[in-house]
PDB file of C-alpha atoms in Angstrom:
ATOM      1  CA  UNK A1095      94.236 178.665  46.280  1.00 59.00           C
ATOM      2  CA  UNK A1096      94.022 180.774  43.071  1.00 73.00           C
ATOM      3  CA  UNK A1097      91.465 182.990  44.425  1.00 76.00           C
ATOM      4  CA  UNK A1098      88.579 180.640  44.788  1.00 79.00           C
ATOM      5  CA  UNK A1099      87.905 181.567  48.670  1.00 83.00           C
ATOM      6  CA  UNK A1100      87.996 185.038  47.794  1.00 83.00           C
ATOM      7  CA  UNK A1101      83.969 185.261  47.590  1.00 79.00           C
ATOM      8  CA  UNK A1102      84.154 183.272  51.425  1.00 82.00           C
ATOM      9  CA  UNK A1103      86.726 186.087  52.249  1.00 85.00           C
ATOM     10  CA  UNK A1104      84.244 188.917  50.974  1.00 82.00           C
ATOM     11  CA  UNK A1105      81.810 187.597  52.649  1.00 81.00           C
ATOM     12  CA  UNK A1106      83.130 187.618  55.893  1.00 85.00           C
ATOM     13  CA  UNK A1107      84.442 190.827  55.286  1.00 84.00           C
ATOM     14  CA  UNK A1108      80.760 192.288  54.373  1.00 81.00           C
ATOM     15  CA  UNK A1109      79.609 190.631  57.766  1.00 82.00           C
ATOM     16  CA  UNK A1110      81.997 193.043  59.427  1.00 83.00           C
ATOM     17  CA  UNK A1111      81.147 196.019  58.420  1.00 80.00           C
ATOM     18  CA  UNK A1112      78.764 198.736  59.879  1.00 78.00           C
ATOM     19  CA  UNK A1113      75.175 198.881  58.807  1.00 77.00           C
ATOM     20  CA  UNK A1114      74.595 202.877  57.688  1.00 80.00           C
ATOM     21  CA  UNK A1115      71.111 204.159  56.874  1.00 80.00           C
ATOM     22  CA  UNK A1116      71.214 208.176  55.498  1.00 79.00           C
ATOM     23  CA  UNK A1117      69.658 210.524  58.023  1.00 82.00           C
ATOM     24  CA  UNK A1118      67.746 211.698  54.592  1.00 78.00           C
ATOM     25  CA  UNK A1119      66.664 208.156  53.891  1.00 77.00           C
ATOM     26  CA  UNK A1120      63.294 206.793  54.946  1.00 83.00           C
ATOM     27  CA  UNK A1121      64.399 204.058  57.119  1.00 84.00           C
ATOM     28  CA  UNK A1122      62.183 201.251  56.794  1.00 88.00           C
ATOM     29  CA  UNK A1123      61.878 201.241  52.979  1.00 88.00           C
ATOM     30  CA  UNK A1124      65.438 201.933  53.069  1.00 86.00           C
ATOM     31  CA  UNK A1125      66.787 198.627  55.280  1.00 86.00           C
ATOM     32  CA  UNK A1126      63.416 196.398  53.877  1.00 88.00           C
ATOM     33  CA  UNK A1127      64.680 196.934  49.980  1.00 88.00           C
ATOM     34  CA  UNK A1128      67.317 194.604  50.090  1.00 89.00           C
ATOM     35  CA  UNK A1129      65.187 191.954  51.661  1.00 90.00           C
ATOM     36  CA  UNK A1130      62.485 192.028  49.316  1.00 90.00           C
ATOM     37  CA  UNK A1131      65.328 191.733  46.292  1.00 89.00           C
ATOM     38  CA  UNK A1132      66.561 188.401  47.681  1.00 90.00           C
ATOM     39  CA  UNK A1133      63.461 186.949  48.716  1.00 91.00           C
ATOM     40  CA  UNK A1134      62.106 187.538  45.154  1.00 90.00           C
ATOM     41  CA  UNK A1135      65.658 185.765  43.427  1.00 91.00           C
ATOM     42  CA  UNK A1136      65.401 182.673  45.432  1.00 92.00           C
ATOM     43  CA  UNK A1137      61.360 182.430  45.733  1.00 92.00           C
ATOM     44  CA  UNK A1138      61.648 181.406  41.724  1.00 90.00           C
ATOM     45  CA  UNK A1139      64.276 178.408  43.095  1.00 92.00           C
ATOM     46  CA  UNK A1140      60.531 177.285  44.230  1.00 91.00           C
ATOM     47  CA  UNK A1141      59.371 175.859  40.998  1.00 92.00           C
ATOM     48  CA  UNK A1142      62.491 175.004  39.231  1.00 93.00           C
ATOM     49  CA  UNK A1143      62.724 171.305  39.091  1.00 93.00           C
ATOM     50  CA  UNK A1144      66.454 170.257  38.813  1.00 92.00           C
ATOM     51  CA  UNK A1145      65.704 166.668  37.913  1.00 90.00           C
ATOM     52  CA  UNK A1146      63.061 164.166  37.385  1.00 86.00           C
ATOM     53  CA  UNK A1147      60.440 165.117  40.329  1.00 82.00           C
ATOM     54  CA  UNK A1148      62.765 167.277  42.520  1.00 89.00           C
ATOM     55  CA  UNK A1149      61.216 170.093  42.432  1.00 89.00           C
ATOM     56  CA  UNK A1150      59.747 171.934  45.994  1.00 88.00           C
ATOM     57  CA  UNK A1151      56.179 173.335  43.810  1.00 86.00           C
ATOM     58  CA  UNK A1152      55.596 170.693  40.925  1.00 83.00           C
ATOM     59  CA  UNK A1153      52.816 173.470  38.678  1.00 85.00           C
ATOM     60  CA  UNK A1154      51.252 172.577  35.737  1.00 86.00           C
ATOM     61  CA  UNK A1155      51.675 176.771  34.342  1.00 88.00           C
ATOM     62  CA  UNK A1156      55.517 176.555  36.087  1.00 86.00           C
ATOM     63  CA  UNK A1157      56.886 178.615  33.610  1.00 90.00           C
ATOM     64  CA  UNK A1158      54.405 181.666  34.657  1.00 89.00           C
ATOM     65  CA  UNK A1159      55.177 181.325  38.203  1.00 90.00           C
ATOM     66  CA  UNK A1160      58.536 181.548  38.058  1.00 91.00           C
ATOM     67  CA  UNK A1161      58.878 184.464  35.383  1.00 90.00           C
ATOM     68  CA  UNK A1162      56.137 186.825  37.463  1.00 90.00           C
ATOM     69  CA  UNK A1163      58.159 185.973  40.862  1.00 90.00           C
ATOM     70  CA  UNK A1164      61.247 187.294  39.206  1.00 89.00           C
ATOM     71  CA  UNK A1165      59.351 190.295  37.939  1.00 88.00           C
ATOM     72  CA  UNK A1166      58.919 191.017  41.964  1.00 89.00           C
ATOM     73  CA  UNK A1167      62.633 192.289  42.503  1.00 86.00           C
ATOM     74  CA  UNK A1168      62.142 195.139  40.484  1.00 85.00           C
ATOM     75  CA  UNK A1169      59.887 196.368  43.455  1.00 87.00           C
ATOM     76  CA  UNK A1170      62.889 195.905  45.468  1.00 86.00           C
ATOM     77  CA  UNK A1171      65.139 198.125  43.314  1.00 86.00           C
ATOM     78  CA  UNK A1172      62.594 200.868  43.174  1.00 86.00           C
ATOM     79  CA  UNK A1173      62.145 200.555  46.796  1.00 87.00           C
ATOM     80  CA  UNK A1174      66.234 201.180  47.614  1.00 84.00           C
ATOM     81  CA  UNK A1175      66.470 203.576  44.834  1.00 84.00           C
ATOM     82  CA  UNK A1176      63.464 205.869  46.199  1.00 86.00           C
ATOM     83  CA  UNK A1177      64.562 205.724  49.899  1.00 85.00           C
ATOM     84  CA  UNK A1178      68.036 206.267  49.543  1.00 85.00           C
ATOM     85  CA  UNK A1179      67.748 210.269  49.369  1.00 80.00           C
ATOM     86  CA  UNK A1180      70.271 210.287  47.007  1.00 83.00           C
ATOM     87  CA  UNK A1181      69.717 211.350  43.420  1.00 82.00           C
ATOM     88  CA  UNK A1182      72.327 209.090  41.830  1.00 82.00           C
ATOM     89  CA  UNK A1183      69.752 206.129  43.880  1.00 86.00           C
ATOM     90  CA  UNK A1184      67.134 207.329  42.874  1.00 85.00           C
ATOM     91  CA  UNK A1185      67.882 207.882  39.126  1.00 83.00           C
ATOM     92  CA  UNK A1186      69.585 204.145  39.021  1.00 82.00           C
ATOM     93  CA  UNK A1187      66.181 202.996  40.849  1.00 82.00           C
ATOM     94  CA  UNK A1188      63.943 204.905  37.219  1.00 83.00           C
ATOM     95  CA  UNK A1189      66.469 203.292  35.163  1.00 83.00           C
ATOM     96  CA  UNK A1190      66.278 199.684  36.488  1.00 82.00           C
ATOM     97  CA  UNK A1191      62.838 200.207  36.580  1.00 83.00           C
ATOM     98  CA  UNK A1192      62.547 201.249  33.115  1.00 83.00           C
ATOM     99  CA  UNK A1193      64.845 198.478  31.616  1.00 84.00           C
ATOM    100  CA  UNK A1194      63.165 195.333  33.818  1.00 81.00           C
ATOM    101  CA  UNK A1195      59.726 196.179  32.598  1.00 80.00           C
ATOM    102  CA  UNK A1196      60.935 196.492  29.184  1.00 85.00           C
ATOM    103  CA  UNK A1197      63.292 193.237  28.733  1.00 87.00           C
ATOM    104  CA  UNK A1198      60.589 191.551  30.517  1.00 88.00           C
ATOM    105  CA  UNK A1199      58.531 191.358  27.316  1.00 90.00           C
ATOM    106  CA  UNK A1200      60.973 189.950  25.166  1.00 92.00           C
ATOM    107  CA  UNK A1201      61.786 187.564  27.697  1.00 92.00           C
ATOM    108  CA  UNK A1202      58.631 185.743  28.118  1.00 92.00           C
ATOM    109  CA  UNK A1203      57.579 185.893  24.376  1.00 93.00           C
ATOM    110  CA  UNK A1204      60.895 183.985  23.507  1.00 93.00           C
ATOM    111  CA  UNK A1205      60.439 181.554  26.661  1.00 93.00           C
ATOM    112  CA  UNK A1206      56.861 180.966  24.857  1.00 92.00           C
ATOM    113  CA  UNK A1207      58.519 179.908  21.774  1.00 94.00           C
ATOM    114  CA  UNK A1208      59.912 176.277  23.029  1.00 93.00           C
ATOM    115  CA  UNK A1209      56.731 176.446  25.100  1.00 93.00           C
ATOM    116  CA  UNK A1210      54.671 176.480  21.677  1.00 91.00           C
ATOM    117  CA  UNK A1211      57.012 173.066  20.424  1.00 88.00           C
ATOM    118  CA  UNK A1212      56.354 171.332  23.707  1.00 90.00           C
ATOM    119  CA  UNK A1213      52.417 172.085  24.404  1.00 89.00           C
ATOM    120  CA  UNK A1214      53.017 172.987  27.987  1.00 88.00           C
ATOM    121  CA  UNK A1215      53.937 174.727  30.744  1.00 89.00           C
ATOM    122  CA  UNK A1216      54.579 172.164  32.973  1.00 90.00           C
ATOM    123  CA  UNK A1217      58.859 172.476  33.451  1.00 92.00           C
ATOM    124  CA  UNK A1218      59.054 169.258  34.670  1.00 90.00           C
ATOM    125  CA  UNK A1219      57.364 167.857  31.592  1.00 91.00           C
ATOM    126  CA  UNK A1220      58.928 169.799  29.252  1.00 93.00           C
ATOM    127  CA  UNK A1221      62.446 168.966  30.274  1.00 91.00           C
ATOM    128  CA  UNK A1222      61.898 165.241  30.440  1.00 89.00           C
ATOM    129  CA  UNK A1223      60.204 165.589  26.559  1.00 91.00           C
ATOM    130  CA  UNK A1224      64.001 166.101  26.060  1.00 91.00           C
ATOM    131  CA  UNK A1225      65.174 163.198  26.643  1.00 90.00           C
ATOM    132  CA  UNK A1226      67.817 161.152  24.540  1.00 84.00           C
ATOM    133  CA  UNK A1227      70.032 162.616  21.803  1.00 88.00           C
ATOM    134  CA  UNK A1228      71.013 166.336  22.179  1.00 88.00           C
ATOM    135  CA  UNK A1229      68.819 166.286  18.524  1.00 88.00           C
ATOM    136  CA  UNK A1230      66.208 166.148  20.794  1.00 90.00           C
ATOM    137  CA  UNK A1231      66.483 169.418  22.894  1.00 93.00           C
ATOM    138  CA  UNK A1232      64.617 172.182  21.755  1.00 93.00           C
ATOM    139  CA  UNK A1233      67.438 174.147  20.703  1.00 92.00           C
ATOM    140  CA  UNK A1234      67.136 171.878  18.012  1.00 91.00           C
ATOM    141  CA  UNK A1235      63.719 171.840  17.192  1.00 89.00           C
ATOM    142  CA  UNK A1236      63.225 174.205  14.603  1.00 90.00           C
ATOM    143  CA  UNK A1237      65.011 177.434  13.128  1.00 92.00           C
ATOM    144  CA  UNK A1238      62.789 179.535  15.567  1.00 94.00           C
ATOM    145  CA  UNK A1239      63.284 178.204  18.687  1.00 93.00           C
ATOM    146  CA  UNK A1240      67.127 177.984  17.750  1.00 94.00           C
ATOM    147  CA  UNK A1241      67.389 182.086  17.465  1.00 94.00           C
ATOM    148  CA  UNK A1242      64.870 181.762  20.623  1.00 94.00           C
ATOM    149  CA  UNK A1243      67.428 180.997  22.364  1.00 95.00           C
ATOM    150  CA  UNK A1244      70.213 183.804  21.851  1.00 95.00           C
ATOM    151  CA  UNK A1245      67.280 186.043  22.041  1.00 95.00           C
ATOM    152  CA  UNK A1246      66.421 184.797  25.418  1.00 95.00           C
ATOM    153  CA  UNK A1247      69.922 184.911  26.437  1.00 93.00           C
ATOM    154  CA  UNK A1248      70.859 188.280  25.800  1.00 92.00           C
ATOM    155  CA  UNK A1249      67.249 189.287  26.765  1.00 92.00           C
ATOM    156  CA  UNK A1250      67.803 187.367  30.309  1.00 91.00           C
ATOM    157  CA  UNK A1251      71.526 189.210  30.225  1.00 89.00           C
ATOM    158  CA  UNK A1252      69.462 192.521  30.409  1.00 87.00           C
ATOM    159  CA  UNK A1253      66.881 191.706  32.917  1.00 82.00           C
ATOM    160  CA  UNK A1254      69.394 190.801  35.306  1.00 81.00           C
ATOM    161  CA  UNK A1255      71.019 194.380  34.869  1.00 78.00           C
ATOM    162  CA  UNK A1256      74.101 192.659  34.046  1.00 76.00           C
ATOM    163  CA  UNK A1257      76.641 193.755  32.009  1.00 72.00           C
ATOM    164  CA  UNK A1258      76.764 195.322  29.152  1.00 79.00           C
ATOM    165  CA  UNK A1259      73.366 196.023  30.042  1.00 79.00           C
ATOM    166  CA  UNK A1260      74.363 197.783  33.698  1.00 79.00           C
ATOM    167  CA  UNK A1261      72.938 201.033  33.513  1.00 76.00           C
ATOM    168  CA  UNK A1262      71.171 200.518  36.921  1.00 74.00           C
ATOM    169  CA  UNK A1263      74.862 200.489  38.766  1.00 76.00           C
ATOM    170  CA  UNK A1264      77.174 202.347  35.999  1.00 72.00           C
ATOM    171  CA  UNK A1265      79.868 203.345  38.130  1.00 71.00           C
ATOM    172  CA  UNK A1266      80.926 205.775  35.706  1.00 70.00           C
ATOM    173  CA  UNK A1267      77.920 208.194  36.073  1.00 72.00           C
ATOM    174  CA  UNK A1268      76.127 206.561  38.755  1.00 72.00           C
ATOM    175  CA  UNK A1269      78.282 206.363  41.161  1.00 71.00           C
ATOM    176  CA  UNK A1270      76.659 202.947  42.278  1.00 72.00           C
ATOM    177  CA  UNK A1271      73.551 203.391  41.167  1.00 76.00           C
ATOM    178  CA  UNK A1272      70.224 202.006  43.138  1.00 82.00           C
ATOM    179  CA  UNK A1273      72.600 200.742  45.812  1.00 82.00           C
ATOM    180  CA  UNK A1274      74.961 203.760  46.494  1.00 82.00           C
ATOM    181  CA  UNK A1275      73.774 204.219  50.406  1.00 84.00           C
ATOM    182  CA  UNK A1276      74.344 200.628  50.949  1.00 84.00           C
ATOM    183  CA  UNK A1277      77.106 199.129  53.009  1.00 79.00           C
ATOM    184  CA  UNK A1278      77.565 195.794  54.675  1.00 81.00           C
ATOM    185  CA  UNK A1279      74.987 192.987  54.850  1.00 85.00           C
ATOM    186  CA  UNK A1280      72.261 194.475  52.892  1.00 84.00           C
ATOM    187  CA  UNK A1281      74.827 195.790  49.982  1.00 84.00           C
ATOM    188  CA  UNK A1282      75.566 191.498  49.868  1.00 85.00           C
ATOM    189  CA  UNK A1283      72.093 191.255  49.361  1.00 87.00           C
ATOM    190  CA  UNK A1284      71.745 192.786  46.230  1.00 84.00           C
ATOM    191  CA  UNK A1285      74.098 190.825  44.526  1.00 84.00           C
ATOM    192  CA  UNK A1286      72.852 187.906  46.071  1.00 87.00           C
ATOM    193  CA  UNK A1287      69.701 188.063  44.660  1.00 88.00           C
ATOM    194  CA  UNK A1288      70.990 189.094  41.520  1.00 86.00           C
ATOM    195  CA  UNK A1289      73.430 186.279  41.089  1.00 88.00           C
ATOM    196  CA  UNK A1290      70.498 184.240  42.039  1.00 92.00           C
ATOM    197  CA  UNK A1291      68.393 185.495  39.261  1.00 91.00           C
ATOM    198  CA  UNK A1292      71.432 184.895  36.542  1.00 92.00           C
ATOM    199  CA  UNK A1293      71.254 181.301  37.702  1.00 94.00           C
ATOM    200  CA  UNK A1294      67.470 180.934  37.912  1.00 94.00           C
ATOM    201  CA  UNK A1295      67.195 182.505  34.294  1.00 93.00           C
ATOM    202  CA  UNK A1296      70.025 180.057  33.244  1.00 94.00           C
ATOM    203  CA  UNK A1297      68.140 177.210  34.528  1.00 94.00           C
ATOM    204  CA  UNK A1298      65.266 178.318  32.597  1.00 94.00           C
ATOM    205  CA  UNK A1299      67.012 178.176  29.094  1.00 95.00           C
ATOM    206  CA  UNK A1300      68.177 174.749  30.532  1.00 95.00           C
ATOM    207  CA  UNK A1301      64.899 173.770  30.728  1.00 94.00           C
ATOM    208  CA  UNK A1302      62.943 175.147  27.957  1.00 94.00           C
ATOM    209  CA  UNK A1303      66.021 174.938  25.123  1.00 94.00           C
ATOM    210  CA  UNK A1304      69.080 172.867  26.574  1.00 92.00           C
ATOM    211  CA  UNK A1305      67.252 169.220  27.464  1.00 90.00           C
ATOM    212  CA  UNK A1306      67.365 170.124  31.501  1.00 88.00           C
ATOM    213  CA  UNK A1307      68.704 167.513  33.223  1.00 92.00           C
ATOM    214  CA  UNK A1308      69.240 164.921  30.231  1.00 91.00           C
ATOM    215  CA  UNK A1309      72.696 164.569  29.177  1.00 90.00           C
ATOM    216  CA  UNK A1310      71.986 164.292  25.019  1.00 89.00           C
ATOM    217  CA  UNK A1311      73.346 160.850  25.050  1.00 90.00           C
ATOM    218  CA  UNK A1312      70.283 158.520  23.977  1.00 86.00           C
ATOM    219  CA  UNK A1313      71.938 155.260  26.265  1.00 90.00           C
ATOM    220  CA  UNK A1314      73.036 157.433  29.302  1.00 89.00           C
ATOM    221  CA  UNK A1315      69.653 158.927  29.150  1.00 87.00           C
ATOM    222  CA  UNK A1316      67.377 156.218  28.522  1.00 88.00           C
ATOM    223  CA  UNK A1317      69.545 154.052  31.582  1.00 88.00           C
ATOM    224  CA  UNK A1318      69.273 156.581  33.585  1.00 86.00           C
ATOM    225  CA  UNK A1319      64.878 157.290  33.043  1.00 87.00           C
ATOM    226  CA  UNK A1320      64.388 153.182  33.775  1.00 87.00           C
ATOM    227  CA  UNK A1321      66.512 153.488  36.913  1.00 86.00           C
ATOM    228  CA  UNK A1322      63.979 156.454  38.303  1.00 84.00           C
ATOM    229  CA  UNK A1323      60.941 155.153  37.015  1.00 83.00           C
ATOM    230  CA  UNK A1324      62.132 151.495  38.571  1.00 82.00           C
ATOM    231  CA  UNK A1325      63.174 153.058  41.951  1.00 76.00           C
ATOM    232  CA  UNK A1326      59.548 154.898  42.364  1.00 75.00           C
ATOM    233  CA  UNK A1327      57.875 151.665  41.330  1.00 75.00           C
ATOM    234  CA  UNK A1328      59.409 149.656  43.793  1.00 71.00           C
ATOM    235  CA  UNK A1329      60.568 147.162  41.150  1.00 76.00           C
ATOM    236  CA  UNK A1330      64.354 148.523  40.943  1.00 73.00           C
ATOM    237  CA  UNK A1331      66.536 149.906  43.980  1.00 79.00           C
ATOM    238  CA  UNK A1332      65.436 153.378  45.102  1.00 83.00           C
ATOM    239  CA  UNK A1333      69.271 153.245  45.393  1.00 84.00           C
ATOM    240  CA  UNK A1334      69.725 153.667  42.051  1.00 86.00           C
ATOM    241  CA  UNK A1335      66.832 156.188  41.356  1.00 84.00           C
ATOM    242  CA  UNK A1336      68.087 158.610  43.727  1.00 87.00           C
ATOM    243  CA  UNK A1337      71.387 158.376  42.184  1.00 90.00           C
ATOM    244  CA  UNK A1338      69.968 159.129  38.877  1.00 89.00           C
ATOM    245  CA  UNK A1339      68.603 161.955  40.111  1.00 89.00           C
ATOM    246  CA  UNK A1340      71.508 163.112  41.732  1.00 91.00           C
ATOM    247  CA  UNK A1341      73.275 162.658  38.473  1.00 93.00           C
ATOM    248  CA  UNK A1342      70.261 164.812  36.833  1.00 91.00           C
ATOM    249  CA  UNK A1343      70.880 167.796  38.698  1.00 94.00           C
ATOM    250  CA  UNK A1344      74.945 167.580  38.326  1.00 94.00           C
ATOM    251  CA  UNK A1345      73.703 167.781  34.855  1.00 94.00           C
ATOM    252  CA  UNK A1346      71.184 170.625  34.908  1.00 95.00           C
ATOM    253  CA  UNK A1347      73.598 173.148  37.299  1.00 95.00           C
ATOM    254  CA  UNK A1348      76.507 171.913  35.381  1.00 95.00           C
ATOM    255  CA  UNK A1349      74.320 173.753  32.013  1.00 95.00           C
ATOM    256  CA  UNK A1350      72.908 176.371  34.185  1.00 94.00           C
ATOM    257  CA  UNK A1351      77.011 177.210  35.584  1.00 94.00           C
ATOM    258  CA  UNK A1352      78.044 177.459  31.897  1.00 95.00           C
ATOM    259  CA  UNK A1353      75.228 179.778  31.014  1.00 93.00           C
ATOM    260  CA  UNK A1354      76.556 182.392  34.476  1.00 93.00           C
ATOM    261  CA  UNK A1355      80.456 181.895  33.230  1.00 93.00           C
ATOM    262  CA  UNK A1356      79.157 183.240  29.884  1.00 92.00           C
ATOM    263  CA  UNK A1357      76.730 186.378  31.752  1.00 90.00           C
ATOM    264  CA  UNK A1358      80.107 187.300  33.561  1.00 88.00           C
ATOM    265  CA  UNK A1359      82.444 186.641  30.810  1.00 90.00           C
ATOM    266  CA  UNK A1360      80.363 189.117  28.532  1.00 87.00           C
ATOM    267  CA  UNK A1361      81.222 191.620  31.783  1.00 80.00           C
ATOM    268  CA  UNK A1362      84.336 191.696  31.542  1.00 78.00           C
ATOM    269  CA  UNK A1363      84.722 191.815  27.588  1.00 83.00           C
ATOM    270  CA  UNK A1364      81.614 194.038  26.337  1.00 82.00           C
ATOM    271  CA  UNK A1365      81.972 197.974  27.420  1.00 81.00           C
ATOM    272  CA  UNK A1366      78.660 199.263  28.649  1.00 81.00           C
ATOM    273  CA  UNK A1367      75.644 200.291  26.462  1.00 81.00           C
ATOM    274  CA  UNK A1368      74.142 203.737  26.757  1.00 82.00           C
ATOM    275  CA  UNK A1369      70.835 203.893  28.373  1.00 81.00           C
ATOM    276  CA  UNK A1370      68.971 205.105  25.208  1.00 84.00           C
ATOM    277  CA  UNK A1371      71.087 202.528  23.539  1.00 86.00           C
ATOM    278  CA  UNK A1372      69.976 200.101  25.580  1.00 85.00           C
ATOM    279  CA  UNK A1373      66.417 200.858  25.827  1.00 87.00           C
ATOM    280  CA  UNK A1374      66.725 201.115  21.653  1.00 89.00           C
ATOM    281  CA  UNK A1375      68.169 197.848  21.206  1.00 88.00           C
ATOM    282  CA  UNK A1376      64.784 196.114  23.534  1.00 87.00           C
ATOM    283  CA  UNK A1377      61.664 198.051  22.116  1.00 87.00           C
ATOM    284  CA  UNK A1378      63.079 198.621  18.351  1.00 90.00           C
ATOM    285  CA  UNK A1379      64.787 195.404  17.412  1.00 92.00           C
ATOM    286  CA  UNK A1380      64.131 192.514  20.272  1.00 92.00           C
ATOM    287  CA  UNK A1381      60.683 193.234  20.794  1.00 92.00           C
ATOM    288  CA  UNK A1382      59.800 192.387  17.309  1.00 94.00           C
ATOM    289  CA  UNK A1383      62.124 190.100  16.461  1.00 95.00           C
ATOM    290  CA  UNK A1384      60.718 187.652  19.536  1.00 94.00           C
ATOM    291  CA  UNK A1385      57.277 188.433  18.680  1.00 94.00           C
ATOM    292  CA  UNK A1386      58.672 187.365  14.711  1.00 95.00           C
ATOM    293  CA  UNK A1387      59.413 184.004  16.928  1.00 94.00           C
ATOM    294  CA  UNK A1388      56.657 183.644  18.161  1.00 94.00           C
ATOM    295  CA  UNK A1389      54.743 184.204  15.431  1.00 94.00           C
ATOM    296  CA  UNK A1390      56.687 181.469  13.425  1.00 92.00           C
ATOM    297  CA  UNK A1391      56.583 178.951  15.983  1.00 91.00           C
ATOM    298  CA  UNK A1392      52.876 178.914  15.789  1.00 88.00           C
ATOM    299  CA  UNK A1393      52.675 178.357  12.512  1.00 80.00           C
TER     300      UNK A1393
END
């Protein structure tokens, strides 16, 4: 089936194997690390709405909510780097720990920038401000929010220690980095939360810079806002409404998908950074140049 069971097939095969714990490690931070990683990834799944009203926490300051519980698994990492007693754990632990904080800056000052254009922080509201012609998303809006967005990207890249951005896990000097001690269910765990963070960050740029769940075609758009609005009026067929919404969050994970393909196509074609490289490349040019943003945005 051209390999697309082969994540099943890992899975199953993680399931399997032995749960180990280092007789140096201390236990409970040790086995609770990997819990408090995921939790943290999919707790920001809370307030992203992925179409018009589905969303599980509808928040007027949204966008603050979900960037400060994503700021939570870098407890996690700390936590599995620390207990591991293992150096190579605990130095991928100060690294991760060290890059998170830093990207973290960047990232919210360019997720203020289309935040600035829409006058608020309200995801749901900003997404469906978006709607009709793909002129319309804030990509779009003005030369600052358009550089926003590659900003945020690579910035995102980073916080979710993905490639070329890695350092946390470099194989090649790490040995595995934060997660070295870990084997089984709780090494899955990891990289679930992390893939769970690529796509919540993903969703994000949706949001704020790609029009959400709106296609960017003006008719398919506007047909598709009188069928909700109709269906929760109780003049149309809720029929209809829930199928736009359906059709809204094809939409918004289709975008969100496309942003992941591009996080793990730059792994597999960028080699990896060196740590003072990377740290460089956040506090000496991407600090500024968001806060530059910013700074014209408000203008």
């Amino acid at each position: 089936l051209f390999g697309w069971l082969q994540s099943l097939a890992d899975g199953i095969k993680l399931v399997q194997k032995e749960d180990l714990c280092p007789q140096a490690a201390d236990s409970m931070l040790f086995r609770s690390a990997p819990y408090v990683v995921c939790v943290a990834s999919f707790a920001a799944f809370m307030v992203l709405p992925f179409s018009h009203g589905w969303v599980a926490v509808a928040a007027d300051c949204g966008l603050f909510i979900i960037l400060a519980i994503l700021s939570l698994e870098v407890f996690g990492i700390i936590m599995a780097g620390y207990s591991s007693g293992s150096k190579w754990s605990l130095f991928g632990g100060m690294r991760e720990a060290a890059q998170m904080v830093s990207y973290e800056i960047p990232l919210a000052i360019c997720a203020l920038v289309p935040i600035v254009a829409a006058g608020s922080l309200n995801l749901g509201e900003i997404g469906g401000m978006q709607r009709g012609w793909f002129g319309y998303w804030f990509l779009f809006h003005d030369p600052f929010t358009f550089v926003a967005f590659f900003v945020y990207f690579v910035v995102a890249t980073a916080s979710c220690k993905r490639a070329p951005f890695d350092l946390a896990e470099a194989e090649s000097e790490l040995v595995g980095g934060f997660h070295t001690e870990y084997s089984g269910m709780r090494w899955s765990y990891f990289f679930m939360g992390e893939y769970a963070s690529m796509f919540a960050v993903c969703g994000i740029a949706s949001i704020l810079f790609l029009g959400g769940w709106n296609t960017g075609i003006g008719p398919i758009d506007d047909a598709l806002y009188a069928a909700r609005n109709a269906g929760a009026n109780g003049t149309g067929s809720p029929a209809l409404g829930y199928l736009a919404n359906v059709l809204g969050a094809f939409v918004f994970v289709s975008k969100a998908s496309v942003g992941v393909f591009v996080q793990v196509w730059l792994r597999w074609t960028l080699p990896r950074l060196r740590i003072d490289q990377v740290m460089t490349t956040c506090l000496k040019y991407l600090v500024p140049i968001s806060c530059f943003l910013f700074l014209g945005a408000i203008m």
